[in-house]
Short mmCIF file of C-alpha atoms in Angstrom, two decimals:
data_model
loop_
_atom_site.label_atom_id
_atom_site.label_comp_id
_atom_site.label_asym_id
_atom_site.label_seq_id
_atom_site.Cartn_x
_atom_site.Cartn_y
_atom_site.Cartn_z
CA UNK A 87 -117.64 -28.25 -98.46
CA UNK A 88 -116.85 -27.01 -94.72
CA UNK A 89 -113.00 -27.27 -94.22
CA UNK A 90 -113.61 -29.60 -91.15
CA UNK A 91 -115.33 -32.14 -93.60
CA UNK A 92 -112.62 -31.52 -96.00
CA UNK A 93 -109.37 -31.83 -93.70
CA UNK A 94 -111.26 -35.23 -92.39
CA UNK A 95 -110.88 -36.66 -96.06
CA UNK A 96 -107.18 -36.52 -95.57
CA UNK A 97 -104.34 -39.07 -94.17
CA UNK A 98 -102.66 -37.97 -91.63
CA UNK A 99 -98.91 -38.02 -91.72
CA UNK A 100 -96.49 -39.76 -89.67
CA UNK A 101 -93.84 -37.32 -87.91
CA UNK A 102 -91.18 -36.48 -90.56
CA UNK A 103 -88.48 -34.43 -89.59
CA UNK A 104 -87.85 -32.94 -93.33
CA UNK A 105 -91.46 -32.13 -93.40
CA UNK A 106 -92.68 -31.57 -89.97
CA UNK A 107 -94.92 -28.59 -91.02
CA UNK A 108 -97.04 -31.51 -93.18
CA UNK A 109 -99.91 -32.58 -90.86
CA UNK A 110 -101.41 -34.65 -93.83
CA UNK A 111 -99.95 -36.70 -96.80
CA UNK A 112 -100.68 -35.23 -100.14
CA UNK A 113 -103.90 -37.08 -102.27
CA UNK A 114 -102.91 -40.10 -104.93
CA UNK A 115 -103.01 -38.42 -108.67
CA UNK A 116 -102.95 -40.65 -111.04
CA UNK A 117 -100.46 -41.09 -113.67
CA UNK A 118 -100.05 -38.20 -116.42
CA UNK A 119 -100.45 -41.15 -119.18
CA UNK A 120 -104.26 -41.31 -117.31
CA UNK A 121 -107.02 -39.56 -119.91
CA UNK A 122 -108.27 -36.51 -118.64
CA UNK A 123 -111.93 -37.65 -118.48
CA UNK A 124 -109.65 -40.28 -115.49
CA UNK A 125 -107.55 -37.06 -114.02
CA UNK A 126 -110.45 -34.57 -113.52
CA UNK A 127 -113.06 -36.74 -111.17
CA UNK A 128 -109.97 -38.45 -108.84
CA UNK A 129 -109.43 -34.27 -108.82
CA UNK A 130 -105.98 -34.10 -109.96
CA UNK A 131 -106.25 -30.71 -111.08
CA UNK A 132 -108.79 -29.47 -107.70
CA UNK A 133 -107.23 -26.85 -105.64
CA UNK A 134 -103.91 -27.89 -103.61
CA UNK A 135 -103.76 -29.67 -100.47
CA UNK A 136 -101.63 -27.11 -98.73
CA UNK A 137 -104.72 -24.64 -99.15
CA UNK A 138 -106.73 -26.52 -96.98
CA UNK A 139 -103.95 -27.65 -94.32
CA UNK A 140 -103.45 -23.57 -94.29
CA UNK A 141 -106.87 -22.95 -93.20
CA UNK A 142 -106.90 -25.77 -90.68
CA UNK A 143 -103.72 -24.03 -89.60
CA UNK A 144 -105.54 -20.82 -89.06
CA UNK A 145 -108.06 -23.23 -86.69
CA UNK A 146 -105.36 -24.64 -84.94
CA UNK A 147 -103.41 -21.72 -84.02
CA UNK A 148 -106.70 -19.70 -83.04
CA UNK A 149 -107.82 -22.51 -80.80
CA UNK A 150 -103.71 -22.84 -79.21
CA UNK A 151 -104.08 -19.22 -78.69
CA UNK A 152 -107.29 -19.18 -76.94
CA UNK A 153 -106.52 -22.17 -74.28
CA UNK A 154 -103.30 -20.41 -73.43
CA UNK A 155 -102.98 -17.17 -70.65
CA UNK A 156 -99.13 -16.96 -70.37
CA UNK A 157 -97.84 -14.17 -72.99
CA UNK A 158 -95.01 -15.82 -73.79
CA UNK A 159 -96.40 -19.16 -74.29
CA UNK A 160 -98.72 -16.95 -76.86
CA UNK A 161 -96.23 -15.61 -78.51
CA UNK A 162 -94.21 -19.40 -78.85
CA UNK A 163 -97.51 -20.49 -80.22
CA UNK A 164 -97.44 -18.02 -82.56
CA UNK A 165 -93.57 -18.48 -83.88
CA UNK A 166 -94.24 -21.86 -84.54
CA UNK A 167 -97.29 -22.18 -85.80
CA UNK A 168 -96.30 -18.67 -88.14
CA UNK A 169 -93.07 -20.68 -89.58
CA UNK A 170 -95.07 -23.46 -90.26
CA UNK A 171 -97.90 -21.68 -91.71
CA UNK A 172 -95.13 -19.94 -94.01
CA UNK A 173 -93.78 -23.55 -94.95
CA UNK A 174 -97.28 -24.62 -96.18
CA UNK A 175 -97.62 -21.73 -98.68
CA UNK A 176 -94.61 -22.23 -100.36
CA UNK A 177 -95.85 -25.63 -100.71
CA UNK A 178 -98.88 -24.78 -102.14
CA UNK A 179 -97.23 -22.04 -104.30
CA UNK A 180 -95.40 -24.51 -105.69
CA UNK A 181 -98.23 -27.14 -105.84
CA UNK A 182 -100.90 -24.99 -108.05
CA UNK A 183 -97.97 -24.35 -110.35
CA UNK A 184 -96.99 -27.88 -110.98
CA UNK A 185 -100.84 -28.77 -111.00
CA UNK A 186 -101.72 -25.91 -113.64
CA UNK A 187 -98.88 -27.26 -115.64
CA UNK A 188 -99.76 -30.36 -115.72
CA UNK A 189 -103.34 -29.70 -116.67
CA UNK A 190 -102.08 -27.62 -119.37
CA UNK A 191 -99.85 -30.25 -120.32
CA UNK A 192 -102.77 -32.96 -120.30
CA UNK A 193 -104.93 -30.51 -122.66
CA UNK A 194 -102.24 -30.22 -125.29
CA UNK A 195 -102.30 -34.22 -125.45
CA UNK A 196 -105.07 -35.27 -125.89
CA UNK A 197 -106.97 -32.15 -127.34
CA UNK A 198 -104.03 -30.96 -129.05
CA UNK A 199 -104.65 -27.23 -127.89
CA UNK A 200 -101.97 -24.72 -126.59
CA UNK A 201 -101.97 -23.12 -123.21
CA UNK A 202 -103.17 -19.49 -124.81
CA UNK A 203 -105.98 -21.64 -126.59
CA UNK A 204 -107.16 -23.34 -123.08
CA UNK A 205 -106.91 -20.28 -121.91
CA UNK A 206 -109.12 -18.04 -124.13
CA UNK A 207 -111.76 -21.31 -124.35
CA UNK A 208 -111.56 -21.05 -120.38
CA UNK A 209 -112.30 -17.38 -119.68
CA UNK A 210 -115.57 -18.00 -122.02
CA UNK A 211 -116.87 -20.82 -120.23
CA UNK A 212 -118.89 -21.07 -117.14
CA UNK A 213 -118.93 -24.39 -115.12
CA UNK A 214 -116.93 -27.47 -113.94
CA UNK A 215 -113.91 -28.30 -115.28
CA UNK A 216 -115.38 -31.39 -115.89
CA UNK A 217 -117.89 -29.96 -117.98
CA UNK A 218 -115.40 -27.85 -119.61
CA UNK A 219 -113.82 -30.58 -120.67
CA UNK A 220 -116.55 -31.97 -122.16
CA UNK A 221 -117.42 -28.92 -124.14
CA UNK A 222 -114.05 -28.65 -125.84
CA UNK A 223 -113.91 -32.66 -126.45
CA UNK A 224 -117.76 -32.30 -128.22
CA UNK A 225 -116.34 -29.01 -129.51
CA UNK A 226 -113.21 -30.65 -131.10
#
């Protein structure tokens, strides 16, 4: 999926001035009491938000950049668009963590498997996680 089709699937965010770096509100998961067969379509455990608002960051700043002649204003454009960038991946640092948790959390549920089992079934299988899932549930 191009990141333009991507970043359109997202709300936009009213001004905050705790999170002003945001641009977009962060997708519904569902509830952690949700079976995983529930979880892994409404892509709970996809890739984090803040990856994608990153790369539309990237965008944004190249395209500030390029309209602007004054040096200075360049260099503003930069500043702000660099602290904000730097904002975002924390966020997303701190995203994939809670989101690889919580995955691992949702496997020792309901499959009752530990995080070194997921792991070793995972670095043996090729596909989806969807399909993943399905392979340990038929497996189990």
């Amino acid at each position: 999926m191009e990141l333009k089709d991507r970043i359109s699937t997202f709300r936009k965010n009213t001004y905050n001035r705790f999170y002003w770096w945001r641009r977009f509100q962060p997708r519904q998961m569902l509830h952690k009491n949700n079976r995983l067969n529930e979880r892994i379509p409404n892509g709970d455990f996809e890739v984090s938000d803040y990856h994608w608002q990153l790369q539309y960051e990237n965008v944004l700043e190249q395209e500030a950049t390029d309209k602007e002649l004054n040096p200075d204003k360049k260099h503003e454009i930069r500043c702000i668009f660099g602290e904000r960038k730097r904002r975002l991946s924390n966020d997303y640092e701190a995203d994939e963590k809670k989101i690889l948790d919580e995955m691992y959390k949702a496997f020792k549920t309901e499959l009752r498997m530990t995080r070194d089992q997921v792991d070793e079934e995972m670095l043996n299988f090729e596909g989806t996680l969807s399909e993943f899932y399905y392979y340990i549930y038929n497996k189990r």
